[in-house]
JSON list of C-alpha atoms and ligand atoms in Angstrom, two decimals:
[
{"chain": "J", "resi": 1, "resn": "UNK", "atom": "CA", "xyz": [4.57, 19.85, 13.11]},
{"chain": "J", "resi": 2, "resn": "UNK", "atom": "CA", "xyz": [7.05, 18.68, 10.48]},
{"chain": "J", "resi": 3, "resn": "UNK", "atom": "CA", "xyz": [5.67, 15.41, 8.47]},
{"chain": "J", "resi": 4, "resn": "UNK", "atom": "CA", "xyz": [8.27, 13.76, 5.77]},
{"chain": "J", "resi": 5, "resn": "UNK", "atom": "CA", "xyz": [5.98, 11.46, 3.12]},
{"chain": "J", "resi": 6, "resn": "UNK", "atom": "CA", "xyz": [8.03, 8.49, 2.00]},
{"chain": "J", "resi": 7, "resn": "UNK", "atom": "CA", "xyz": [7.69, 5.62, -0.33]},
{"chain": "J", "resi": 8, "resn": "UNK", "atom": "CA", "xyz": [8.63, 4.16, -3.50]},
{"chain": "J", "resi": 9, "resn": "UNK", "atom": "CA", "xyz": [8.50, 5.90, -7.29]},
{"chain": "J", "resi": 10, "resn": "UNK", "atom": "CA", "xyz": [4.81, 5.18, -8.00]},
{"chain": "J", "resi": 11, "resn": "UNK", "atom": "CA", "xyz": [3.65, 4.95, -4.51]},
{"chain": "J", "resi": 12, "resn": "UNK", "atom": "CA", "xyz": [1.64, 8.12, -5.12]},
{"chain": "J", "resi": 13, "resn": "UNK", "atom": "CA", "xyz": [3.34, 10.25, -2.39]},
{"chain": "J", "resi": 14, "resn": "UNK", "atom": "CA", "xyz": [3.23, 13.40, -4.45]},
{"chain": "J", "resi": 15, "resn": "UNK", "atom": "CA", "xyz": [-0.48, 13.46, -5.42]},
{"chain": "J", "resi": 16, "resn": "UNK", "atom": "CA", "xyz": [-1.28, 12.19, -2.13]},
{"chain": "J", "resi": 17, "resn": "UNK", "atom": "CA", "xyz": [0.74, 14.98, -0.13]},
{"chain": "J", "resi": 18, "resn": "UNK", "atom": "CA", "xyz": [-0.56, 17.69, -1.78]},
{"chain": "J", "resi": 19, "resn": "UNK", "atom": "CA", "xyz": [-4.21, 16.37, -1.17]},
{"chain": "J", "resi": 20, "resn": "UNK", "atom": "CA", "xyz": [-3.53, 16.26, 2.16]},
{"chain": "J", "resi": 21, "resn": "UNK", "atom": "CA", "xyz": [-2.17, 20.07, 2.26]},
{"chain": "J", "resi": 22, "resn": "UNK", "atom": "CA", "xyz": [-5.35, 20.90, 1.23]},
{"chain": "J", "resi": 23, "resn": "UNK", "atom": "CA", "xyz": [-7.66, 19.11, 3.41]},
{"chain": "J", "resi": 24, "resn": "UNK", "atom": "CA", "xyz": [-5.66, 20.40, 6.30]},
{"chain": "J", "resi": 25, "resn": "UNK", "atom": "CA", "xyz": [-6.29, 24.21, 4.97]},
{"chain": "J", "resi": 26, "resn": "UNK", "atom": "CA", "xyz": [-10.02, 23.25, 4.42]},
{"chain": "J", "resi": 27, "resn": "UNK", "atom": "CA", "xyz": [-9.67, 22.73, 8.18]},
{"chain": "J", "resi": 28, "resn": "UNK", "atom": "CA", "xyz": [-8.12, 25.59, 9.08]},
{"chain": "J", "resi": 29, "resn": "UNK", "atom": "CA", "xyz": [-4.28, 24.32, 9.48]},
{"chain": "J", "resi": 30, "resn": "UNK", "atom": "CA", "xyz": [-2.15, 26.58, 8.17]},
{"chain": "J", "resi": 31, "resn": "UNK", "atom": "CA", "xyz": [0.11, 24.01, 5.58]},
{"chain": "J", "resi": 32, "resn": "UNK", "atom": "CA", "xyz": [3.37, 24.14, 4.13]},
{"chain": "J", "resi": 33, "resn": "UNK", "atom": "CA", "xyz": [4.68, 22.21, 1.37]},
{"chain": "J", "resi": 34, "resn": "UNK", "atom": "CA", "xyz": [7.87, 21.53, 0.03]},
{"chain": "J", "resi": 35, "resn": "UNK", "atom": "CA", "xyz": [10.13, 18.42, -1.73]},
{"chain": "J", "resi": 36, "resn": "UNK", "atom": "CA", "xyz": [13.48, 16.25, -1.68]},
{"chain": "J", "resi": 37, "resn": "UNK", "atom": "CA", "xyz": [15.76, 17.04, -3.90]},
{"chain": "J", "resi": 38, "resn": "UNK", "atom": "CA", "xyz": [15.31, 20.48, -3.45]},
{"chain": "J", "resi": 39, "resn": "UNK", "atom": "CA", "xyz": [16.13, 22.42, -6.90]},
{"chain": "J", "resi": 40, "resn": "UNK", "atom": "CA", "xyz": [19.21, 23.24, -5.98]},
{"chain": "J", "resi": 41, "resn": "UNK", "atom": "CA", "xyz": [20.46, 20.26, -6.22]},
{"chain": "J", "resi": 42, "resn": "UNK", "atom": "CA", "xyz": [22.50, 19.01, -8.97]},
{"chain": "J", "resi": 43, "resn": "UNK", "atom": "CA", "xyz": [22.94, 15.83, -9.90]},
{"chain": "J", "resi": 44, "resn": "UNK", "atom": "CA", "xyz": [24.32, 14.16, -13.39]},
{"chain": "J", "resi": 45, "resn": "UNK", "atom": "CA", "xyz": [22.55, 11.02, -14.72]},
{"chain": "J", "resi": 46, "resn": "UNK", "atom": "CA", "xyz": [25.63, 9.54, -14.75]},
{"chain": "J", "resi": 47, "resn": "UNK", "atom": "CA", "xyz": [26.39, 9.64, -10.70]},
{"chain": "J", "resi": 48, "resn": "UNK", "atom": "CA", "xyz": [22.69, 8.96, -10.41]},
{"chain": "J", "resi": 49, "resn": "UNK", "atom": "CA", "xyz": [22.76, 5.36, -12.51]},
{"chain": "J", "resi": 50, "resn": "UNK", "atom": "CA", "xyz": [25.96, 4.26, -10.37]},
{"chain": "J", "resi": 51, "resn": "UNK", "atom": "CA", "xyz": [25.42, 1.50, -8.05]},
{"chain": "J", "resi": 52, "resn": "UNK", "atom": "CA", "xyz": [28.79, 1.11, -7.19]},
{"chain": "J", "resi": 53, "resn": "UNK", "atom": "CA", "xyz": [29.96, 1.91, -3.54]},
{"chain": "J", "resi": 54, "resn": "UNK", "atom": "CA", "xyz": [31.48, 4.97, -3.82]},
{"chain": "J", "resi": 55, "resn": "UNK", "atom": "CA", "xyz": [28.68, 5.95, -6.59]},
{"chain": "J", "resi": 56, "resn": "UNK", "atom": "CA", "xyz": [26.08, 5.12, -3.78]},
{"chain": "J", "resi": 57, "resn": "UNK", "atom": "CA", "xyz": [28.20, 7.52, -0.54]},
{"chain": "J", "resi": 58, "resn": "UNK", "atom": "CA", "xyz": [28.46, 9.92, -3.04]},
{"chain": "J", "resi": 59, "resn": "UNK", "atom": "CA", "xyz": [24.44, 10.26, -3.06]},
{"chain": "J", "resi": 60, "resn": "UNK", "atom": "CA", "xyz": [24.30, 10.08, -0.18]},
{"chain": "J", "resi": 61, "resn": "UNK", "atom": "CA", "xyz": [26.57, 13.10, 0.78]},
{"chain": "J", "resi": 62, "resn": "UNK", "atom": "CA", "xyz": [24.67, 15.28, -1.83]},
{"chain": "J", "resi": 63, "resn": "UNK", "atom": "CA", "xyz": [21.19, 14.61, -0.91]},
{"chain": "J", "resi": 64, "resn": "UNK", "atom": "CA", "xyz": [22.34, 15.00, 2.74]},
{"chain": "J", "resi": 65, "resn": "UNK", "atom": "CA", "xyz": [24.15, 18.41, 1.82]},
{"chain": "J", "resi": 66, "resn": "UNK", "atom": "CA", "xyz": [20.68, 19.35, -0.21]},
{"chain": "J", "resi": 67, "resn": "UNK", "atom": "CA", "xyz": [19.24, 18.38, 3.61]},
{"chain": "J", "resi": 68, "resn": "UNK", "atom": "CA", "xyz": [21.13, 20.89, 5.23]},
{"chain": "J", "resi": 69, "resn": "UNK", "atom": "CA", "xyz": [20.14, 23.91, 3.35]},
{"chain": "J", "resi": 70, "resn": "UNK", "atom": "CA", "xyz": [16.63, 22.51, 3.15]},
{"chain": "J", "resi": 71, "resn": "UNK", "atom": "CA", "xyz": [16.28, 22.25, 6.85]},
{"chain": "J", "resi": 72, "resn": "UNK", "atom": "CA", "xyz": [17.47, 26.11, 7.09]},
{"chain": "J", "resi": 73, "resn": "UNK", "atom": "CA", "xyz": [14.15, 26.51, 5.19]},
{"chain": "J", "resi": 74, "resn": "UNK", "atom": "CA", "xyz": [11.95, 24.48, 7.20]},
{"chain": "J", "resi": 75, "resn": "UNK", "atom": "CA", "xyz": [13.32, 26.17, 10.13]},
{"chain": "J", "resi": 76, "resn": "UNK", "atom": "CA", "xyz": [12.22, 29.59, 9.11]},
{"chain": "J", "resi": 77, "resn": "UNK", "atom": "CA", "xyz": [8.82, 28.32, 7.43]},
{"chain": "J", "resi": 78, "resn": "UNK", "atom": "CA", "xyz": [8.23, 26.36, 11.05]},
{"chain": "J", "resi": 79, "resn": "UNK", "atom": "CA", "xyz": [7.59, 29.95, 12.35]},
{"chain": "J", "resi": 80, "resn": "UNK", "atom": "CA", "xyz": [4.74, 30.58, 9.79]},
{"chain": "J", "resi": 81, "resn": "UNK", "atom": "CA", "xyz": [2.86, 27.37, 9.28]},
{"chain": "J", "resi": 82, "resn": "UNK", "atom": "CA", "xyz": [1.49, 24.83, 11.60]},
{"chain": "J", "resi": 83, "resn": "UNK", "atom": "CA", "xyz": [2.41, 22.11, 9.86]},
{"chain": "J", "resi": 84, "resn": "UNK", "atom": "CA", "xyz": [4.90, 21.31, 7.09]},
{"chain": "J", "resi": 85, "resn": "UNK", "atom": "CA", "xyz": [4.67, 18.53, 4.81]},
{"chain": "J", "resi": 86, "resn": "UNK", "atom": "CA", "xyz": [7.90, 17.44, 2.60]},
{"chain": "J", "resi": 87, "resn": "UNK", "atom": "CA", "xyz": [7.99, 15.00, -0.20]},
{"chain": "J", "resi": 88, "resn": "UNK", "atom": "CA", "xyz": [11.25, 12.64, 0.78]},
{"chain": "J", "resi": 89, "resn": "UNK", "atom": "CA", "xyz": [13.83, 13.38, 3.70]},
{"chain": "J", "resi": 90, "resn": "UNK", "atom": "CA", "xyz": [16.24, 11.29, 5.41]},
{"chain": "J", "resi": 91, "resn": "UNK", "atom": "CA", "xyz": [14.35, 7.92, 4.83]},
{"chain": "J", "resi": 92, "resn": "UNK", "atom": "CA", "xyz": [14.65, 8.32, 0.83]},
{"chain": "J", "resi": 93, "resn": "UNK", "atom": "CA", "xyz": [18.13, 8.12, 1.48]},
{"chain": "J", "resi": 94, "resn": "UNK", "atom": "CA", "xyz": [18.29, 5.37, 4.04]},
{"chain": "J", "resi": 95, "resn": "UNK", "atom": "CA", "xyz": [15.63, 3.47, 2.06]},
{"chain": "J", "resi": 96, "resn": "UNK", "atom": "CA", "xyz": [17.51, 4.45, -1.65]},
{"chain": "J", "resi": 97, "resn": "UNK", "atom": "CA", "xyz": [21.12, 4.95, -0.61]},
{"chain": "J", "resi": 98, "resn": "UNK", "atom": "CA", "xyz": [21.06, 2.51, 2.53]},
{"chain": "J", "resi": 99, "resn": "UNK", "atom": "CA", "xyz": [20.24, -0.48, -0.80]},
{"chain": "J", "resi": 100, "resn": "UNK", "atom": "CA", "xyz": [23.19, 0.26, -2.30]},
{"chain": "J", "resi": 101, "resn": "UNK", "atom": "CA", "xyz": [25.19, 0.34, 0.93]},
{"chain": "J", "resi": 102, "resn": "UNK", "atom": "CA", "xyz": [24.32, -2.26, 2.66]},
{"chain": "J", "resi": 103, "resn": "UNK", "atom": "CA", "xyz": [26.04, -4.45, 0.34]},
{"chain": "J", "resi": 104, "resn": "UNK", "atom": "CA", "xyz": [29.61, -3.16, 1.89]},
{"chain": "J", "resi": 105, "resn": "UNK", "atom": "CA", "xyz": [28.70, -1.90, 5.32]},
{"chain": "J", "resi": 106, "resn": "UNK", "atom": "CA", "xyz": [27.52, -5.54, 6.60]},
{"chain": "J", "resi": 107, "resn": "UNK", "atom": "CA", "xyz": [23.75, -5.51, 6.15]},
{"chain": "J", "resi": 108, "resn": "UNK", "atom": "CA", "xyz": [20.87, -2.99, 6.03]},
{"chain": "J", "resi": 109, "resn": "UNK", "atom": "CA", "xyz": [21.19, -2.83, 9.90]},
{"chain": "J", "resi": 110, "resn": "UNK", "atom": "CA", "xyz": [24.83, -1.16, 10.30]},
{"chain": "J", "resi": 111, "resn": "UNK", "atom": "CA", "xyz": [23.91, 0.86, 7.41]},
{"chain": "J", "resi": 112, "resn": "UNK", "atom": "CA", "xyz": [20.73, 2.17, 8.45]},
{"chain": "J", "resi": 113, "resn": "UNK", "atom": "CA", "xyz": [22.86, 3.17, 12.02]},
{"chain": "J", "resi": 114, "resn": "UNK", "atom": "CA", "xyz": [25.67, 4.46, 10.40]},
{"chain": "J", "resi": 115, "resn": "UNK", "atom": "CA", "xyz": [23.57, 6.49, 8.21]},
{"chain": "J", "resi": 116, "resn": "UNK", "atom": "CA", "xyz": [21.71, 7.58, 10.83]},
{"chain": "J", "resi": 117, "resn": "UNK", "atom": "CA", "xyz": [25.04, 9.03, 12.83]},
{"chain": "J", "resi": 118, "resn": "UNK", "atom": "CA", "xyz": [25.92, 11.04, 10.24]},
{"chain": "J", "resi": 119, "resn": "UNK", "atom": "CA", "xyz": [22.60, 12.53, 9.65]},
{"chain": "J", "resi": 120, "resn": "UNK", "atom": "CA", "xyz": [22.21, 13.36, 13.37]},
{"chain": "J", "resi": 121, "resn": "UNK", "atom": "CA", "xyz": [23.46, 17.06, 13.08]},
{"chain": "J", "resi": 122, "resn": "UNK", "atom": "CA", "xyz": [22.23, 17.26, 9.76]},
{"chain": "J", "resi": 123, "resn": "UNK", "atom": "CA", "xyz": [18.54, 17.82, 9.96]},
{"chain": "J", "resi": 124, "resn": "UNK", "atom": "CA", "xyz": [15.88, 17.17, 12.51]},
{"chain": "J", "resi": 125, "resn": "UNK", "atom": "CA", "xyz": [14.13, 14.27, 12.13]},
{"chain": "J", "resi": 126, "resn": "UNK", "atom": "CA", "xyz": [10.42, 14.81, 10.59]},
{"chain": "J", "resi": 127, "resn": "UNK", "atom": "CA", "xyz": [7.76, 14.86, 14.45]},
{"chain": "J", "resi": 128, "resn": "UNK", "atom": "CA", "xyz": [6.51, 12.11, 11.40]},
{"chain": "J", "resi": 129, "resn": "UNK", "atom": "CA", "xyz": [7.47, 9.79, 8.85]},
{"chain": "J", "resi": 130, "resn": "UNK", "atom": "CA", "xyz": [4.67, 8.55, 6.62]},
{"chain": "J", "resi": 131, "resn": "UNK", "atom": "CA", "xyz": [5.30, 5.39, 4.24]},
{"chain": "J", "resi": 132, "resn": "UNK", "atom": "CA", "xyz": [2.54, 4.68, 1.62]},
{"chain": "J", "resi": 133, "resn": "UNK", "atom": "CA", "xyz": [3.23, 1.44, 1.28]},
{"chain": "J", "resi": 134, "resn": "UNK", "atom": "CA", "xyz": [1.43, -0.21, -2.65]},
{"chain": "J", "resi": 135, "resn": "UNK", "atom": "CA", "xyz": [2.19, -3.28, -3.93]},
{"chain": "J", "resi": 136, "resn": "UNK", "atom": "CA", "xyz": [6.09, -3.19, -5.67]},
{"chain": "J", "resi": 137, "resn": "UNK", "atom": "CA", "xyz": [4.02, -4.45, -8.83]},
{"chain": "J", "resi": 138, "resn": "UNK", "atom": "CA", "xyz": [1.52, -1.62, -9.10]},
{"chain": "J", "resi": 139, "resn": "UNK", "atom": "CA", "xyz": [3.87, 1.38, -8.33]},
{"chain": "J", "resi": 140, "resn": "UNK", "atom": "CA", "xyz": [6.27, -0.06, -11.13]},
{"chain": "J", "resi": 141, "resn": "UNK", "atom": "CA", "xyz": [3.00, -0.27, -13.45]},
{"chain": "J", "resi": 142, "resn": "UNK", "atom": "CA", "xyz": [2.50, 3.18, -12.71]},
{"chain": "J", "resi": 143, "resn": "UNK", "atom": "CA", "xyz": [5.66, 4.45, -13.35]},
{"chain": "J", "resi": 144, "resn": "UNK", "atom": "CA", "xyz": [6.25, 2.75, -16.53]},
{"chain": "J", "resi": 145, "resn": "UNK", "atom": "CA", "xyz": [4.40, 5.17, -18.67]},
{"chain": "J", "resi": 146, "resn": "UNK", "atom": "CA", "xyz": [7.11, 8.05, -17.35]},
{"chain": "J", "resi": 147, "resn": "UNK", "atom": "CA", "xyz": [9.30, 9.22, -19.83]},
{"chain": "J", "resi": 148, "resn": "UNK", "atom": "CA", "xyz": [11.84, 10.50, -17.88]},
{"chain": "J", "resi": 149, "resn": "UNK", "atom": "CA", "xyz": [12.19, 7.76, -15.37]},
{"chain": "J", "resi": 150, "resn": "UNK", "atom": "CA", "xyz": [15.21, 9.01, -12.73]},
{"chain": "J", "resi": 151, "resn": "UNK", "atom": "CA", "xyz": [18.48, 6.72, -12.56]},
{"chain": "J", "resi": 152, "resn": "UNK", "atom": "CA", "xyz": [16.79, 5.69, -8.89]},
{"chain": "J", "resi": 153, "resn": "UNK", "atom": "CA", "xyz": [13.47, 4.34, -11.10]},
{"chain": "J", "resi": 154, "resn": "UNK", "atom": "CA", "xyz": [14.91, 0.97, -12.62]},
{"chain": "J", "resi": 155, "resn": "UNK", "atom": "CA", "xyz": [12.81, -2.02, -11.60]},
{"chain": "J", "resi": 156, "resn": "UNK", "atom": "CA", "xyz": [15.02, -4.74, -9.77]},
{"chain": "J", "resi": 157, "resn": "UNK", "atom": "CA", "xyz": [16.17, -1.68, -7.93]},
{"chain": "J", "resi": 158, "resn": "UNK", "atom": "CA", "xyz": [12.80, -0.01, -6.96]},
{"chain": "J", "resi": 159, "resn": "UNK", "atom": "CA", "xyz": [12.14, -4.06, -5.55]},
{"chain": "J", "resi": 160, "resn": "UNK", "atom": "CA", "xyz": [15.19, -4.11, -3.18]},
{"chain": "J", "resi": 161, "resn": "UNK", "atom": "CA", "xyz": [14.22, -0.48, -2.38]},
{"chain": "J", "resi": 162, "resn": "UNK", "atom": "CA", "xyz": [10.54, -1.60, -1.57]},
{"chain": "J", "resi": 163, "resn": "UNK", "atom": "CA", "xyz": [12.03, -3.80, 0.94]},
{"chain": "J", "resi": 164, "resn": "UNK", "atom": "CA", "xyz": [14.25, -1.38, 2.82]},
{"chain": "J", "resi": 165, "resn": "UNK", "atom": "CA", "xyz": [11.12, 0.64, 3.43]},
{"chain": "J", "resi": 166, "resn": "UNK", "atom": "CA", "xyz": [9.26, -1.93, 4.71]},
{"chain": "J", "resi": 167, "resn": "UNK", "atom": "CA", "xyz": [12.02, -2.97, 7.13]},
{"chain": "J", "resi": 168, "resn": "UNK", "atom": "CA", "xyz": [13.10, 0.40, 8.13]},
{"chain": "J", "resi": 169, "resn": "UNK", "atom": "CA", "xyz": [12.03, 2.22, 11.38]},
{"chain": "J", "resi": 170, "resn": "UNK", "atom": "CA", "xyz": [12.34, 5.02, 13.53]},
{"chain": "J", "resi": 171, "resn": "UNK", "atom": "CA", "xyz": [10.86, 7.21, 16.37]},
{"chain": "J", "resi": 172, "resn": "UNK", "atom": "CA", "xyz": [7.67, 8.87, 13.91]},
{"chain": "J", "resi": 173, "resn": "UNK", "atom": "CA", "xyz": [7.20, 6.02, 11.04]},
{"chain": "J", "resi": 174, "resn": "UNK", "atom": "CA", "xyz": [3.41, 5.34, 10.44]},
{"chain": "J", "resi": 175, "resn": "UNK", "atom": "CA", "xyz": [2.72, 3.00, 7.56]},
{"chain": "J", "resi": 176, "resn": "UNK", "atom": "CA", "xyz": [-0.27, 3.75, 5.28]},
{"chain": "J", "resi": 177, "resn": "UNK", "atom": "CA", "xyz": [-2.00, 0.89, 2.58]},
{"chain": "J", "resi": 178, "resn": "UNK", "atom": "CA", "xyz": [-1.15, 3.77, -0.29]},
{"chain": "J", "resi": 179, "resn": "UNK", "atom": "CA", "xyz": [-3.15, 1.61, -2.42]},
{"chain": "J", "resi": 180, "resn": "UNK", "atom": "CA", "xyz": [-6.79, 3.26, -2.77]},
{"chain": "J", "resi": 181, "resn": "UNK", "atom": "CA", "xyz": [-7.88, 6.17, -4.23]},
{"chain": "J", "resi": 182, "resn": "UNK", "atom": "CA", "xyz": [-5.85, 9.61, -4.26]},
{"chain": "J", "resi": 183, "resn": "UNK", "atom": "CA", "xyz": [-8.39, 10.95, -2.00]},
{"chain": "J", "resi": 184, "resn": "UNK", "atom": "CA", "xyz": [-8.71, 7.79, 0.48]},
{"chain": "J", "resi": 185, "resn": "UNK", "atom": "CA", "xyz": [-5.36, 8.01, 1.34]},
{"chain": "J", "resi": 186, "resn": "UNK", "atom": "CA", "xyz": [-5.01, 11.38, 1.49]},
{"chain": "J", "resi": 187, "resn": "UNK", "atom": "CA", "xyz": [-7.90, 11.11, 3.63]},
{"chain": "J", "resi": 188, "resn": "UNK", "atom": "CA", "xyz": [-6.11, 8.63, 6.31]},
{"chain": "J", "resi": 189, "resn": "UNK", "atom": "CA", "xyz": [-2.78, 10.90, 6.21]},
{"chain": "J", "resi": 190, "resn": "UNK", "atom": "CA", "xyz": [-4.70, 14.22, 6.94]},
{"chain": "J", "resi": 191, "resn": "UNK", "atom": "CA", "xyz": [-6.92, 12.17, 9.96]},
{"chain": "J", "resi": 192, "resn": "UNK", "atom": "CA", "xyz": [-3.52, 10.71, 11.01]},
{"chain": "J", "resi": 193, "resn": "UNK", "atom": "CA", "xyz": [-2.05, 14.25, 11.10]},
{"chain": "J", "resi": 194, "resn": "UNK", "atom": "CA", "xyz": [-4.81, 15.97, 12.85]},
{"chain": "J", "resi": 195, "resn": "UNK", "atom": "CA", "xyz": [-5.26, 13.05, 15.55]},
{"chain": "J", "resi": 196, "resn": "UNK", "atom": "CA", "xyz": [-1.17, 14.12, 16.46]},
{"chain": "J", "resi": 197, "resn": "UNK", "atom": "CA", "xyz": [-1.91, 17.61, 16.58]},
{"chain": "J", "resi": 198, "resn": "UNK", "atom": "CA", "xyz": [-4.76, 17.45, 19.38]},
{"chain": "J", "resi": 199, "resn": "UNK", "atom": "CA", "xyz": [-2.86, 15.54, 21.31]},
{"chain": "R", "resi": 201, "resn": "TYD", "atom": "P1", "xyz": [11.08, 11.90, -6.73]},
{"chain": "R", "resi": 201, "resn": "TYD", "atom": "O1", "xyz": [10.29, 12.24, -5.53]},
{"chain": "R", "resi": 201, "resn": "TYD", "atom": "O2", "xyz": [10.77, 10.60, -7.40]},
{"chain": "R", "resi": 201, "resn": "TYD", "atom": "O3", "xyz": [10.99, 13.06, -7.79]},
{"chain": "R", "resi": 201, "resn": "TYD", "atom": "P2", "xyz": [10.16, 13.05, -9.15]},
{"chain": "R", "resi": 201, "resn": "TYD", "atom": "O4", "xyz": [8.73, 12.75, -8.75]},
{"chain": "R", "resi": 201, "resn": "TYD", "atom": "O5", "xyz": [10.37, 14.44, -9.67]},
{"chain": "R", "resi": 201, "resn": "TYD", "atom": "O6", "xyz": [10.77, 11.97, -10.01]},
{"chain": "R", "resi": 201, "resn": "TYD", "atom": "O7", "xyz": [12.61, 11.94, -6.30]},
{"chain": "R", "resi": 201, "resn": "TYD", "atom": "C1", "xyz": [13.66, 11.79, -7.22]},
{"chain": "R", "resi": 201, "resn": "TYD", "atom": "C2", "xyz": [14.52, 10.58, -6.96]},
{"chain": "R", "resi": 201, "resn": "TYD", "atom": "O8", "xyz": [15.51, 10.86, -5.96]},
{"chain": "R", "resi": 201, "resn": "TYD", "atom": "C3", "xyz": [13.75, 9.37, -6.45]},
{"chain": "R", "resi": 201, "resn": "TYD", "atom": "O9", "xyz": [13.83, 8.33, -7.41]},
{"chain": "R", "resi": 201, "resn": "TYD", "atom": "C4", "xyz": [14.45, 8.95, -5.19]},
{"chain": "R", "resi": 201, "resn": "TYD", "atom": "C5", "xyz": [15.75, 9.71, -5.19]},
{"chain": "R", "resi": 201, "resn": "TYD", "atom": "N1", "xyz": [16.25, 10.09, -3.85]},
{"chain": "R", "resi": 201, "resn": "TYD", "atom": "C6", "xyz": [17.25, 9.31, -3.26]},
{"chain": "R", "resi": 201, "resn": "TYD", "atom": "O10", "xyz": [17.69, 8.31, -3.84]},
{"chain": "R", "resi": 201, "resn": "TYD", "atom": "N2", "xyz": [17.74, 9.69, -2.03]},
{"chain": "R", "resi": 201, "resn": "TYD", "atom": "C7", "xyz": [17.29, 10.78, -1.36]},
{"chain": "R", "resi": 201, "resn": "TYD", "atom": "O11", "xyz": [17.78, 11.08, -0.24]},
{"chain": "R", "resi": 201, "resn": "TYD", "atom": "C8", "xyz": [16.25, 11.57, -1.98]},
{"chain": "R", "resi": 201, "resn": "TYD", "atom": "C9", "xyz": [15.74, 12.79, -1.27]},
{"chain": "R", "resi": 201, "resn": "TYD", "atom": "C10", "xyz": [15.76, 11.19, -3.22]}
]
C-alpha cells in the first residue's frame, strides 16, 4: 500500500510520517519511507521564488520529472515492504504549483484537471492521500523560527496554498485535524492505515 502525506510547511507531516512508520513496524508492517523532492533534484532559489507563469510550469515539470524517477523507486521498494509512506507527491504540486496556475489556466478547477492529465502516465496515484490539515496561523508560527525557509515558505503564499488543499480532492484523500500532539496524529494516520489494510 502506497500512502502520500500532504499538507502545508508547518503542518507537521514529516515528524508525523515518520511516527507513523514506526508504529506500523511495532505492529509488524513492514514500512518504507521516503520524500518529495527527492535529492536528486535540483532546483535554484531563484526558479523556486518565481511566481510568474512560466516560473510556476517550470516547477511543475521538474518536480513531476523528480516523480518519474521516484516512482521507479517505489516500484521496486513495493516488492519489499507492505506499505510505503512518502512525504509530498502529486498533491504538493497541485496544491503548490496548481496556486500559481490557476491564475492563467481559468481557476483552480481547470488547473487541478489539466494537471492531473499530464500526471496520468507519470506516477501512480498514492492507494492514499493524507492531508494534516492545522490552522494556516499555527503552521506559519511554526515555521517562522526556520532559518532556511524554501522559496515555497513565504506567508501570503503558504495562505492561498492552505486553501488549495482544503479544496482539492481525489480518489484516496483522507483529511486529518494535524493539530494535536506528534503522537495523536500519528496515532489516527497509523489506525487509518491499518483499518485499509484489513479490508
Ligand atoms: P518540504 O517537504 O517542505 O521539505 P523541507 O521539510 O526539507 O523544507 O518540501 C520542500 C518544498 O517543496 C515545500 O515548500 C513544497 C515544495 N514542493 C512543491 O512546491 N511542489 C511539489 O510537487 C513538491 C514535491 C514540493
Amino acid at each position: 500500500m502506497f500512502v502520500a502525506f500532504e499538507g502545508i510547511d508547518g503542518s507537521g507531516k514529516s515528524s508525523v510520517l515518520e511516527r507513523t512508520a514506526s508504529i506500523l513496524q511495532e505492529r509488524g508492517v513492514s514500512t518504507w519511507t521516503t520524500r518529495e523532492p527527492t535529492e536528486g533534484l535540483n532546483m535554484s532559489k531563484e526558479l523556486e521564488l518565481d511566481r510568474s507563469f512560466g516560473g510556476a510550469l517550470e516547477q511543475f515539470f521538474l518536480f513531476t520529472a523528480d516523480r518519474i524517477r521516484h516512482s521507479g523507486e517505489i516500484k521496486e521498494k513495493s516488492g519489499k515492504f507492505s506499505v510505503i509512506l512518502t512525504d509530498r507527491h502529486l498533491l504538493s504540486s497541485l496544491a503548490y504549483q496548481g496556486t500559481v496556475l490557476s491564475v492563467y489556466m481559468g481557476g483552480l478547477e481547470n488547473t487541478v484537471e489539466w494537471m492531473m492529465q499530464v500526471s496520468r502516465y507519470v506516477a501512480p496515484l498514492p492507494d492514499m492521500t493524507i492531508i494534516l490539515e492545522v490552522p494556516v496561523e499555527l503552521a506559519i508560527r511554526r515555521i517562522s523560527h526556520r532559518k532556511d525557509l524554501t522559496g515555497f515558505e513565504e506567508k501570503e503564499f503558504l495562505r492561498r496554498v492552505d486553501g488549495a488543499y482544503r479544496s482539492i480532492s481525489f480518489s484516496g484523500v483522507e483529511r486529518i485535524d494535524g493539530s494535536g500532539t506528534i503522537d495523536s496524529v500519528a496515532d489516527a494516520c497509523s489506525t487509518m492505515i491499518m483499518e485499509r489494510i484489513r479490508k
